[in-house]
Coordinates of C-alpha atoms and ligand atoms in Angstrom, one line a residue:
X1 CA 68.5 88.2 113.2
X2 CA 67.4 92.1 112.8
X3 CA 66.5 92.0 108.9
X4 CA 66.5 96.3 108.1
X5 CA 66.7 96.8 104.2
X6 CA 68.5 99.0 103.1
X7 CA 67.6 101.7 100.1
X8 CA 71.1 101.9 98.7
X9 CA 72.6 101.9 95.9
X10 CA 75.8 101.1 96.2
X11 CA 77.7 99.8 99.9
X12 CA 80.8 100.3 100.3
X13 CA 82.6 97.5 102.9
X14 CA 85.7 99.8 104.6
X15 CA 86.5 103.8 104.9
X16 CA 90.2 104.0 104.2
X17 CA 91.4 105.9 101.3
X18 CA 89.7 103.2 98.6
X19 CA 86.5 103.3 100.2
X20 CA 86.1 106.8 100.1
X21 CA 87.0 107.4 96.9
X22 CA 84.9 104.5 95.9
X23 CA 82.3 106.2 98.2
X24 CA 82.7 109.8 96.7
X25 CA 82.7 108.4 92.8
X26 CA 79.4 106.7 92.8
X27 CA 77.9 109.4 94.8
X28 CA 79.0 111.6 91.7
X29 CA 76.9 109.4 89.6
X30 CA 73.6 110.5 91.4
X31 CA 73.6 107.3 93.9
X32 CA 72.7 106.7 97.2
X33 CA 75.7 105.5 99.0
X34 CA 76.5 103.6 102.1
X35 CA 79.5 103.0 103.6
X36 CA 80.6 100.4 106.5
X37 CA 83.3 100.6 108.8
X38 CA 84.6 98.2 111.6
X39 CA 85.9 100.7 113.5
X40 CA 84.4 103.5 116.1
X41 CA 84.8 107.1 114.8
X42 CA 87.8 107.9 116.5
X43 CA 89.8 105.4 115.3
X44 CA 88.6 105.4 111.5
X45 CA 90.7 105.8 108.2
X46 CA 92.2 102.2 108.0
X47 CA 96.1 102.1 107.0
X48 CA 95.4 105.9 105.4
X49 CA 95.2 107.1 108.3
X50 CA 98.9 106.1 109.3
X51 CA 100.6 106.5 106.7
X52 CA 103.2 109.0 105.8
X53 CA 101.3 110.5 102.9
X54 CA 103.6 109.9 100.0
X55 CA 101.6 110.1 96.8
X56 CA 103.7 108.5 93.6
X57 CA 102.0 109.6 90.5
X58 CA 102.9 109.9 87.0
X59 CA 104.0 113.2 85.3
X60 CA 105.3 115.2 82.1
X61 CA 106.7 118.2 83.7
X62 CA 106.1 120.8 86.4
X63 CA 103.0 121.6 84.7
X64 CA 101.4 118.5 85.8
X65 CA 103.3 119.0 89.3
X66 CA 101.1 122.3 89.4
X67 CA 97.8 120.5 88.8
X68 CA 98.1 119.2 92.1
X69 CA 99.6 122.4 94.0
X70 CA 99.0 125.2 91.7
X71 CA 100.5 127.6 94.4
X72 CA 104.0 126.6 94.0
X73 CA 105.8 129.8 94.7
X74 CA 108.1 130.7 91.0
X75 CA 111.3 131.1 93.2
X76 CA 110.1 127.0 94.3
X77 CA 109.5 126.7 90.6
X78 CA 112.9 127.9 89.6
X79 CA 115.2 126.2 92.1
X80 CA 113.5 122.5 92.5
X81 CA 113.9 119.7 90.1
X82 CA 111.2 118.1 89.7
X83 CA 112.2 116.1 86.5
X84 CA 109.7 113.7 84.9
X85 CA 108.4 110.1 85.7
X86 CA 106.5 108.4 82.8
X87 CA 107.3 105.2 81.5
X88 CA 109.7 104.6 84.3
X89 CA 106.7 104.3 86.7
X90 CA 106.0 101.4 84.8
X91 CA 109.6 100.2 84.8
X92 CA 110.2 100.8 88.6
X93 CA 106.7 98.5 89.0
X94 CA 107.9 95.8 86.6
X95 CA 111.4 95.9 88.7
X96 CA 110.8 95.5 92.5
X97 CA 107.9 93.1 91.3
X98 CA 110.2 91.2 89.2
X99 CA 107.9 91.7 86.3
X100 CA 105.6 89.9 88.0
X101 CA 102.6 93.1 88.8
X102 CA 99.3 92.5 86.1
X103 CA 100.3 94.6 83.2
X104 CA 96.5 95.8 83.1
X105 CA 96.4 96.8 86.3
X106 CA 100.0 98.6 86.9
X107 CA 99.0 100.7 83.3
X108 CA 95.1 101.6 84.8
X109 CA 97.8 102.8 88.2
X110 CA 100.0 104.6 86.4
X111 CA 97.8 106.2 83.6
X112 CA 95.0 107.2 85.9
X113 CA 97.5 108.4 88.8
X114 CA 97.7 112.0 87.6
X115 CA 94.0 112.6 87.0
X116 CA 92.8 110.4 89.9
X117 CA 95.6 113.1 92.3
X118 CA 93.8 116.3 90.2
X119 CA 90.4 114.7 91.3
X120 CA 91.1 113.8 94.8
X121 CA 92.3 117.9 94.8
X122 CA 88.6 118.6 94.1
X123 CA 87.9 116.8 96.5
X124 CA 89.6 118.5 99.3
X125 CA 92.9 116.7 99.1
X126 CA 96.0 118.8 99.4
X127 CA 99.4 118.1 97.8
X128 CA 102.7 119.9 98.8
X129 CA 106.7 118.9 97.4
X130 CA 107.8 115.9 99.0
X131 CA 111.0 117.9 99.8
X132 CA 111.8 116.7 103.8
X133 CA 111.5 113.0 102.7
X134 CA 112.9 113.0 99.0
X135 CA 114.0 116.6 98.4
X136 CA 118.4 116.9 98.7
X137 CA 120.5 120.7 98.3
X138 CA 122.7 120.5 95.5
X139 CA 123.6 124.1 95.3
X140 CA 120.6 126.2 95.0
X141 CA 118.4 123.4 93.4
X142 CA 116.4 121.1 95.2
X143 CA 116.5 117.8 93.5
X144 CA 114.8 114.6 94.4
X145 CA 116.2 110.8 95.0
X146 CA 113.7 109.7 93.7
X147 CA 110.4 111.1 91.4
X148 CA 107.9 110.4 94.0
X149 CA 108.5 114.1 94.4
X150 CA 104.4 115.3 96.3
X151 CA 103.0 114.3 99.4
X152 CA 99.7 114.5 101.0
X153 CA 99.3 118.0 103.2
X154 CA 99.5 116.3 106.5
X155 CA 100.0 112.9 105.7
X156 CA 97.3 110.0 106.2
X157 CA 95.5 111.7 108.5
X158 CA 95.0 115.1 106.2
X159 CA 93.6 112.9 103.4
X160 CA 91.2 110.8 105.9
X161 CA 90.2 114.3 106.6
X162 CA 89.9 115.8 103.6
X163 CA 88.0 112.7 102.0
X164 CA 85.4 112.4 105.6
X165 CA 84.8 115.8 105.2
X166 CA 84.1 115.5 101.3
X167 CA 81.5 112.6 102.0
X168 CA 79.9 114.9 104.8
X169 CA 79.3 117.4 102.2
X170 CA 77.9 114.8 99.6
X171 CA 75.5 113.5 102.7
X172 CA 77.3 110.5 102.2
X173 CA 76.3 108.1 105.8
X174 CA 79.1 106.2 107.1
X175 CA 77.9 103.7 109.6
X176 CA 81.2 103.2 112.2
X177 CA 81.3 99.8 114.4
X178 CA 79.8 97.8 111.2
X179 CA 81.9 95.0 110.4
X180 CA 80.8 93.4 107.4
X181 CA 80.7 89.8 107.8
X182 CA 78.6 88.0 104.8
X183 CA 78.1 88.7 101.1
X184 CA 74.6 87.8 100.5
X185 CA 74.6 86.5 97.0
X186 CA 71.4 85.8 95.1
X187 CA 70.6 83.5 91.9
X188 CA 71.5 87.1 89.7
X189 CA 74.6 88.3 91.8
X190 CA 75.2 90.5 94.8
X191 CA 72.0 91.1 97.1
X192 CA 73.4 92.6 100.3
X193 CA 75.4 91.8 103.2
X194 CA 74.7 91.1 106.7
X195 CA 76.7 93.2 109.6
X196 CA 77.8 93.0 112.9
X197 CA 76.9 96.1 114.5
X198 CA 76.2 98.1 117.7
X199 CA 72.2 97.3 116.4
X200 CA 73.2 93.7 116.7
X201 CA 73.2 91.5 113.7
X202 CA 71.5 93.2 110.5
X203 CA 71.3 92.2 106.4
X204 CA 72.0 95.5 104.4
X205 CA 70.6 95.0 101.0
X206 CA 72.1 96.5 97.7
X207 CA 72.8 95.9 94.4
X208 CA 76.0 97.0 94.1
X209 CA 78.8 96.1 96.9
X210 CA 81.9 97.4 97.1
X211 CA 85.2 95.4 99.2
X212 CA 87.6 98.0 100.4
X213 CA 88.4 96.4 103.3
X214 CA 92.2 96.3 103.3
X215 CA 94.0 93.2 103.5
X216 CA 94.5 90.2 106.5
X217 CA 97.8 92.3 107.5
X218 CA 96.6 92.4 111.5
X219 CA 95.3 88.7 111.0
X220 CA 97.9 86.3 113.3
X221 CA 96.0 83.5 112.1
X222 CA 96.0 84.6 108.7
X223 CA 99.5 85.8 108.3
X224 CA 101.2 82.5 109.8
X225 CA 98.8 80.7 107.3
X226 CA 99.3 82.4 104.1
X227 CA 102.9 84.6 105.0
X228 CA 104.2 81.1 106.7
X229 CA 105.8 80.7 110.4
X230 CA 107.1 83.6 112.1
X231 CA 104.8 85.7 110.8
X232 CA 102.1 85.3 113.1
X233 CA 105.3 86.9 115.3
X234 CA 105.4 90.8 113.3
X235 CA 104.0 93.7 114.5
X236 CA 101.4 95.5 112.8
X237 CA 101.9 99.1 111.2
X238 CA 98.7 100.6 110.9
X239 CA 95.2 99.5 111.7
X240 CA 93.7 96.8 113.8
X241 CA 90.7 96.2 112.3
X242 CA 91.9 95.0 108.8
X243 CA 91.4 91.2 109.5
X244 CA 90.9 90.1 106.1
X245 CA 87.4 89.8 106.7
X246 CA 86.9 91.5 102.9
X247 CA 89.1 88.5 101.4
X248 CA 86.8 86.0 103.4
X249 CA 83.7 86.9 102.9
X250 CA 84.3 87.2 99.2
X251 CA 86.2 84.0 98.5
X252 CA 83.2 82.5 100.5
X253 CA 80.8 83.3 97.5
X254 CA 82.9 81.9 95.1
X255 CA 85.2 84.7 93.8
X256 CA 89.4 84.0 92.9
X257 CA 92.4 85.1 94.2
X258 CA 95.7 86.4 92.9
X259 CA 98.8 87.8 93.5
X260 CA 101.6 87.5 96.0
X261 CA 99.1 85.6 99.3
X262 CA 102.6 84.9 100.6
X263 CA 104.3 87.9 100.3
X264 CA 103.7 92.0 102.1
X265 CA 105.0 95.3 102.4
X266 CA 106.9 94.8 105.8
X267 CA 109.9 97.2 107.3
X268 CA 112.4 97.6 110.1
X269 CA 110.5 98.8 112.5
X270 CA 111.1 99.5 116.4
X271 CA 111.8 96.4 118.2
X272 CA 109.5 98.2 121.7
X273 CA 106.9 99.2 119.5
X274 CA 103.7 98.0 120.1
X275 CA 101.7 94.8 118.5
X276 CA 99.3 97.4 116.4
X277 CA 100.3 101.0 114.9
X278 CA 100.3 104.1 117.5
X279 CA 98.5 106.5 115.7
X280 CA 100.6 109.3 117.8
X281 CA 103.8 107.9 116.8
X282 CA 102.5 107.1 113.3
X283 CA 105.0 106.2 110.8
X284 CA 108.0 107.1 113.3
X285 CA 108.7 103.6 114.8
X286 CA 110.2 103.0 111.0
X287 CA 113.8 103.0 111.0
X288 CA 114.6 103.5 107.4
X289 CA 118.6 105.3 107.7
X290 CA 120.1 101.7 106.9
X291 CA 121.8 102.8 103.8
X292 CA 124.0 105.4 105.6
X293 CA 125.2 101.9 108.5
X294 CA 125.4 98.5 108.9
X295 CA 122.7 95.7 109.9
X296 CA 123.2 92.7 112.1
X297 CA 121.4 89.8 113.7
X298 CA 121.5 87.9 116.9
X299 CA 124.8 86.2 115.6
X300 CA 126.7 89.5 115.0
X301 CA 126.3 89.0 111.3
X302 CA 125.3 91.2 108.3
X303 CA 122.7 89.9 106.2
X304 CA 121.2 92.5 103.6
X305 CA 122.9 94.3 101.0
X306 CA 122.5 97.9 103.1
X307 CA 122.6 99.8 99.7
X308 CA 121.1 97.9 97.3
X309 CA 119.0 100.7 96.1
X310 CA 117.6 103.8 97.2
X311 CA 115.5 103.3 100.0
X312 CA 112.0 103.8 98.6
X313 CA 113.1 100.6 96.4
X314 CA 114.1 98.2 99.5
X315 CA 112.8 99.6 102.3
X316 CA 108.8 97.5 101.8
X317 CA 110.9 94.4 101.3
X318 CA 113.4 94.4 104.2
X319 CA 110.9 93.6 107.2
X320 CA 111.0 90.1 105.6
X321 CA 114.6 89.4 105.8
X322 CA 114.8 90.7 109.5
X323 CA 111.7 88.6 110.2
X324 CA 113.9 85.4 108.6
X325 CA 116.9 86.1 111.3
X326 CA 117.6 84.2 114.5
X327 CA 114.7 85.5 117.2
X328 CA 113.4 88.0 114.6
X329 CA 115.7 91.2 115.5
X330 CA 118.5 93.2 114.1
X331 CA 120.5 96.0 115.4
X332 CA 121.3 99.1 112.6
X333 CA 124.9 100.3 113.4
X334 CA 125.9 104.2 112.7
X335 CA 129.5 105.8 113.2
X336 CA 129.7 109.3 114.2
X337 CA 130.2 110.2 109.9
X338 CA 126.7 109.8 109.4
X339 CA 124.7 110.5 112.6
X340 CA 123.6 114.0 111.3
X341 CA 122.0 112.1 108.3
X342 CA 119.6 109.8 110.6
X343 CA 115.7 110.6 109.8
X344 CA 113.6 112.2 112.0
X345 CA 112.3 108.6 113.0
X346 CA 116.0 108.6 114.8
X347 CA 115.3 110.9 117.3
X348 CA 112.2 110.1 118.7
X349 CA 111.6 109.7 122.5
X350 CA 109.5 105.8 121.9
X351 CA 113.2 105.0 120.1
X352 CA 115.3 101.4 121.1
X353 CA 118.7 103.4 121.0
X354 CA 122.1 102.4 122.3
X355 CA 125.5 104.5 122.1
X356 CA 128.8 104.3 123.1
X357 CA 132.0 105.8 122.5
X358 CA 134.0 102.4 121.2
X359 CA 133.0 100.1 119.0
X360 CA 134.3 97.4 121.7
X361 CA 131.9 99.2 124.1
X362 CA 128.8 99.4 121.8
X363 CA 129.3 95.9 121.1
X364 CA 128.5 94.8 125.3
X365 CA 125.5 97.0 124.4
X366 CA 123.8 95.6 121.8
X367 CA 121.4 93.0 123.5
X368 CA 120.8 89.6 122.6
X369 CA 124.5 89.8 120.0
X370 CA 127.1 87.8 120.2
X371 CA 130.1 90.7 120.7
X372 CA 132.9 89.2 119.6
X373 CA 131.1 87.8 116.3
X374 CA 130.1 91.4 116.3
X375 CA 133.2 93.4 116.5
X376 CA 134.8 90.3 113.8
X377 CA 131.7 91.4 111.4
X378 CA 132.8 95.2 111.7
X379 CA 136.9 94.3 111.1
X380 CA 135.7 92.6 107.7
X381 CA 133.7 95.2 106.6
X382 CA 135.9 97.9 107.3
X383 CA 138.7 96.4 105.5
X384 CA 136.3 95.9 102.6
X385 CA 135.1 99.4 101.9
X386 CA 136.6 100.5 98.4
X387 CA 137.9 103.7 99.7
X388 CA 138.8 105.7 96.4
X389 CA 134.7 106.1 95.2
X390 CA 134.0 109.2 97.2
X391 CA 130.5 108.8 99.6
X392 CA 127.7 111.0 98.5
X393 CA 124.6 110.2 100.5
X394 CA 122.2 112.2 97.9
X395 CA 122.7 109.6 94.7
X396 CA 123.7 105.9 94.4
X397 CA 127.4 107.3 95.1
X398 CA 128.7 103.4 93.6
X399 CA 131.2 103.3 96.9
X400 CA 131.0 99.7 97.6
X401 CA 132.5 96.6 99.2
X402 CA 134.9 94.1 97.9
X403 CA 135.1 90.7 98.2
X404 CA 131.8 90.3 101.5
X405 CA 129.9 87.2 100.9
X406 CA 127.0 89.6 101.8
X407 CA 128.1 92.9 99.7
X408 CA 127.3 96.8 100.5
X409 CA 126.4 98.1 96.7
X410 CA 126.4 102.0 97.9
X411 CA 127.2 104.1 100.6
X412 CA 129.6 101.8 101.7
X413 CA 131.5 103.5 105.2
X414 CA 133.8 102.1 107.6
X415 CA 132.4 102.1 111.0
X416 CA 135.3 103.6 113.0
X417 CA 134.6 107.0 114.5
X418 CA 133.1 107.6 117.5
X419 CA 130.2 108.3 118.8
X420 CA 128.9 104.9 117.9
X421 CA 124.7 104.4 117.7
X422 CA 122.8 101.6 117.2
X423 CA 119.0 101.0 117.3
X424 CA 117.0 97.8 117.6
X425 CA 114.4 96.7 115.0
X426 CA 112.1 93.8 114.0
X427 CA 109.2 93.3 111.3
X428 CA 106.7 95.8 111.2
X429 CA 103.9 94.0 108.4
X430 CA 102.3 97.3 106.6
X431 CA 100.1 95.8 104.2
X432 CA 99.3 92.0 102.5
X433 CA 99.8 91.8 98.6
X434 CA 97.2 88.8 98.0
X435 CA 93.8 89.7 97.5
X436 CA 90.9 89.5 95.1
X437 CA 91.1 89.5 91.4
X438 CA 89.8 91.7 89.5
X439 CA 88.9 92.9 85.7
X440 CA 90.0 96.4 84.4
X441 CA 86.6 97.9 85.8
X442 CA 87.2 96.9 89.1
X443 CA 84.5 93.7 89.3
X444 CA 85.7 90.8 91.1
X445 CA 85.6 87.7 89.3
X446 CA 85.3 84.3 89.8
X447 CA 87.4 81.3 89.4
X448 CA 86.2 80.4 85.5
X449 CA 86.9 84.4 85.4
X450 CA 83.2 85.8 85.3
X451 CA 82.5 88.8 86.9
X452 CA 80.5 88.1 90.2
X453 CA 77.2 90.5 89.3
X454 CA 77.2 93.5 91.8
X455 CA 80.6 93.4 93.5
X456 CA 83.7 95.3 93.0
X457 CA 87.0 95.3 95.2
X458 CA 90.0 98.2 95.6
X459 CA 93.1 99.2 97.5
X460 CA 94.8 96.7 99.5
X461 CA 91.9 94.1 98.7
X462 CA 92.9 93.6 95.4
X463 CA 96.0 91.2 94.5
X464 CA 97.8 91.0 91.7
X465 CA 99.6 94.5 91.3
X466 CA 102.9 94.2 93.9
X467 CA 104.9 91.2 94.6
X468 CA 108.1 90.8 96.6
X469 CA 108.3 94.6 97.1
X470 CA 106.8 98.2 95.8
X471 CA 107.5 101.1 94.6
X472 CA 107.0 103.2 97.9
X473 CA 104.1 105.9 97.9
X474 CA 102.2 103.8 95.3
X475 CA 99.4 102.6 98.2
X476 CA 97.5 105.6 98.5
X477 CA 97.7 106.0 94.9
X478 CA 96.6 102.4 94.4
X479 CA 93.9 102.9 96.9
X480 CA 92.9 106.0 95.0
X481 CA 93.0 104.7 91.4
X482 CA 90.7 101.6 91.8
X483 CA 88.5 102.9 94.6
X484 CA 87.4 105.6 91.9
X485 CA 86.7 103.2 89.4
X486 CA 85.2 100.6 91.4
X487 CA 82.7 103.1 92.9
X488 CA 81.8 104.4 88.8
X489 CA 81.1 100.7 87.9
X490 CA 79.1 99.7 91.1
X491 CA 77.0 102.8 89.9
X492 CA 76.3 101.3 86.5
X493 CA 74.5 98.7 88.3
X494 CA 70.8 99.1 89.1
X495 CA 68.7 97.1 90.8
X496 CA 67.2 95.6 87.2
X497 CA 70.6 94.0 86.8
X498 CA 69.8 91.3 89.6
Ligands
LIG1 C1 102.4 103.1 108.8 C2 102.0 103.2 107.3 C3 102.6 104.1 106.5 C4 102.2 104.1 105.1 N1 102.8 105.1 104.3 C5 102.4 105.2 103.1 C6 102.8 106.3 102.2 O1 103.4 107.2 102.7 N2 102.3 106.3 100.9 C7 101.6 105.3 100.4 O2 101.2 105.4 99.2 N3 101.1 104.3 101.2 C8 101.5 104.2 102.5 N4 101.0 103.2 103.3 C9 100.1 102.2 102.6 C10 98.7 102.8 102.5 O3 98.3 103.3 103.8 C11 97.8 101.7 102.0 O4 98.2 101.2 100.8 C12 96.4 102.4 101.7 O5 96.0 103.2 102.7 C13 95.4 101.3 101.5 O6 94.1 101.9 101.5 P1 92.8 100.9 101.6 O7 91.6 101.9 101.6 O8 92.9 99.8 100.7 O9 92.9 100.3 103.1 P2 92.7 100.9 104.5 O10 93.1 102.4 104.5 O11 93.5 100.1 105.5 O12 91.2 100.9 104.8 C14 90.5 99.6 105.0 C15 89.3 99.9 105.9 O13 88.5 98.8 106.0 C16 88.0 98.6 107.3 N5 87.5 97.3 107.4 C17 88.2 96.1 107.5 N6 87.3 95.1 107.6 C18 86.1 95.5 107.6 C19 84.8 94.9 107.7 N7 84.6 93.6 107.8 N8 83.7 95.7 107.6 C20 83.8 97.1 107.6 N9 85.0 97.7 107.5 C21 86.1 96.9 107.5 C22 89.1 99.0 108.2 O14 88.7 99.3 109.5 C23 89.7 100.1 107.4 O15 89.2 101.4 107.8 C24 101.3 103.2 104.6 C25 100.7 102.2 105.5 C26 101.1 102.2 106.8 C27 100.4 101.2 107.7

């Protein structure tokens, strides 16, 4: 093996959002900084790259909204809602994670989210209303389903760009095609790591190492073996390259695991699309209207609660349930009421869409369903829609269904008028919720609960915050949050410490 020493401080093991800002926050502290990434240049930025760019934070009041995009125009100021989201960030965490999330770590989230987003603006990030995703007209005012009311100026990608070119000013080296394969752990802690890369196989020393290598989310092996069968079966979201190589090579040198190793962020997501995410397609293969239809499997049967919640609250845990039905599909169903409500995911041209202008003829249409259990499925749930709650797509509108072993909480309409639409979907796995457990200060410890000296983990390589579910738009933030503090402590840590 190719020994080359390196004279860093601090590496940092993966270049999505957490690395970078791990990356960008030690470099602050006067250190010399590496970074490794698996994958070539032009296909860098990890899951950050494809996602949508929602950015869930915590906040007191327009003024803090203005922190992050100071030029709101006054006539935006006047006629948006933007409301206030404190404790119930908390709350919302406790909920979908059914109280299950560290409390440690969902307070550092929440309590650092609105200074982390004011330091990631300094940085070159840029924030804008999340009004096309969240935002609804209720007269003049815009108001918001939900508070995760800013998203990142042109999603993933514009933070991946704002945070590469932030490093590029910092002289901050990122070395692409270097897949980190071993922790090199000495008698006083973390000594280096050795690399796959297009040098052949090297050992990187460094004091200080940092794991922000996502989870094993495009893993087969890994998923069927910690998600369980079928899983091996989903398609992937994002990124290729996150393997769960991070996970591996830490657990290897003795440090503990915690959280949800069974559980993931997974959605309905196009049944054509392919194995791993299409970075020109991006987050469009997601199909996340289901509140406004209905939802069947390969036996023409409902089963999911359609409008359980608003769909930032059930959307991350709904991949799951498809992935549990007969051949891992399901068709959503629309009626002609609520086509103009589908997201722009809808109309897509890489879309699985069938129509028809009966139900009887979109039933011969839906592949792989048994019609007539089909068209029975639709006669029960039309004759169970309480009728006299009037439907309001903007709010929980309480119009439900009576009496279904399998109820609709809101939104509940009959499917009766013509055109008829239905689109096919399976599992699409965004990100694993196991990971590495850490201390407040981001240093992974081991099983007796000792820090391991020199190494730190963030983002999606860190368990123990969502389980089940998650509060959508709280990734980036996540990622954001810890990969700023683990890059401050791995900067506390000189060489001397060893
Ligand atoms: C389609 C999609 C849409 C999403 N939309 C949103 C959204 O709107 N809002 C939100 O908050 N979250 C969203 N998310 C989730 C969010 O993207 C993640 O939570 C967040 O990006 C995780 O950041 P990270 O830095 O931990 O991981 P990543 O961004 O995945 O970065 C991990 C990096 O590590 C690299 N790597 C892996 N193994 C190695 C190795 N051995 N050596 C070197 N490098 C390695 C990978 O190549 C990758 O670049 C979305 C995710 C997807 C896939």
């Amino acid at each position: 093996m190719k020994m080359a020493d390196s004279d860093a401080d601090v590496i940092v093991i993966g270049a999505g959002v957490a690395g970078l800002c791990a990356a960008l926050s030690a470099n602050e502290l006067g250190k010399k900084v590496i970074v490794l990434e698996s994958a070539p240049v032009d296909q860098r930025g990890g899951n950050t790259a494809f996602a949508a760019g929602a950015f869930r934070f915590s906040y007191s009041g327009v003024d803090d909204v203005l922190m992050l995009i100071p030029d709101l125009s006054s006539e935006e100021i006047k006629n948006t809602e933007f409301g206030t989201y404190t404790d119930e960030y908390i709350d919302d965490i406790n909920r979908v994670t059914e109280g299950r999330a560290d409390p440690a770590l969902a307070d550092i989230l929440v309590g650092q989210s609105l200074e982390t987003a004011a330091w990631l603006r300094e940085n070159g990030v840029r924030f804008i209303p999340n009004y096309g995703s969240q935002g609804y007209k209720d007269g003049a005012k815009t108001k918001f389903r939900d508070e995760s009311v800013v998203k990142i100026s042109g999603g993933g990608m514009g933070m991946v760009d704002a945070l590469f070119a932030a490093l590029k000013r910092q002289g901050i080296a990122v070395n692409y095609q270097t897949q980190g394969v071993r922790l090199i752990r000495g008698a006083g802690g973390i000594e280096g790591v050795q690399v796959h890369s297009p040098d052949g196989e090297r050992e990187l020393t460094a004091p200080a190492m940092v794991i922000a290598a996502g989870g094993f989310e495009s893993n087969p092996e890994m998923r069927a073996r910690y998600l369980g069968p079928g899983w091996d079966l989903a398609k992937v979201r994002g990124t290729r390259f996150n393997v769960g190589d991070g996970l591996r090579m830490a657990l290897e040198i003795g440090a503990s695991s915690t959280g949800n190793w069974s559980g993931c962020h997974s959605v309905a997501w196009d049944l054509s699309a392919p194995e791993y995410g299409d970075i020109n397609v991006g987050v469009n293969f997601k199909k996340d209207s289901y509140p406004y239809g209905i939802v069947i499997n390969a036996d023409g049967h409902r089963f999911l609660d359609e409008g359980a919640d608003i769909r930032t609250f059930t959307y991350a845990k709904y991949g799951a349930v498809i992935l549990r039905q007969p051949k891992q599909f399901a068709w959503q169903v629309f009626d002609g009421k609520v086509l103009d409500l589908l997201r722009d995911e809808y109309h897509i041209r890489q879309v699985t869409r069938v129509h028809a202008d009966t139900i009887e003829a979109l039933a011969c249409e839906l592949h792989g369903v048994d019609p007539q259990s089909f068209l029975a499925t639709v006669k029960n749930f039309n004759a169970a829609v309480c009728r006299d709650v009037p439907f309001d797509p903007n709010v929980k509108d309480g119009r439900d269904t009576d009496g279904l072993a399998v109820p609709k909480s809101n939104w509940a309409n009959t499917i009766d008028t013509p055109p008829f639409e239905a689109y096919a979907v399976t599992c699409g796995v965004t990100f694993t919720f196991g990971g590495l457990r850490i201390t407040p200060d981001a240093e992974v410890v081991d099983s007796g609960g000792r820090p391991i000296p020199g190494l730190f983990a963030c983002g999606s390589s860190v368990g123990g915050l969502f389980y089940f579910n998650y509060p959508g738009g709280s990734g980036l933030t996540a990622g954001a949050v810890f990969g700023r503090i683990a890059g401050a402590r791995a900067a506390t840590r000189s060489p001397s410490d060893t």
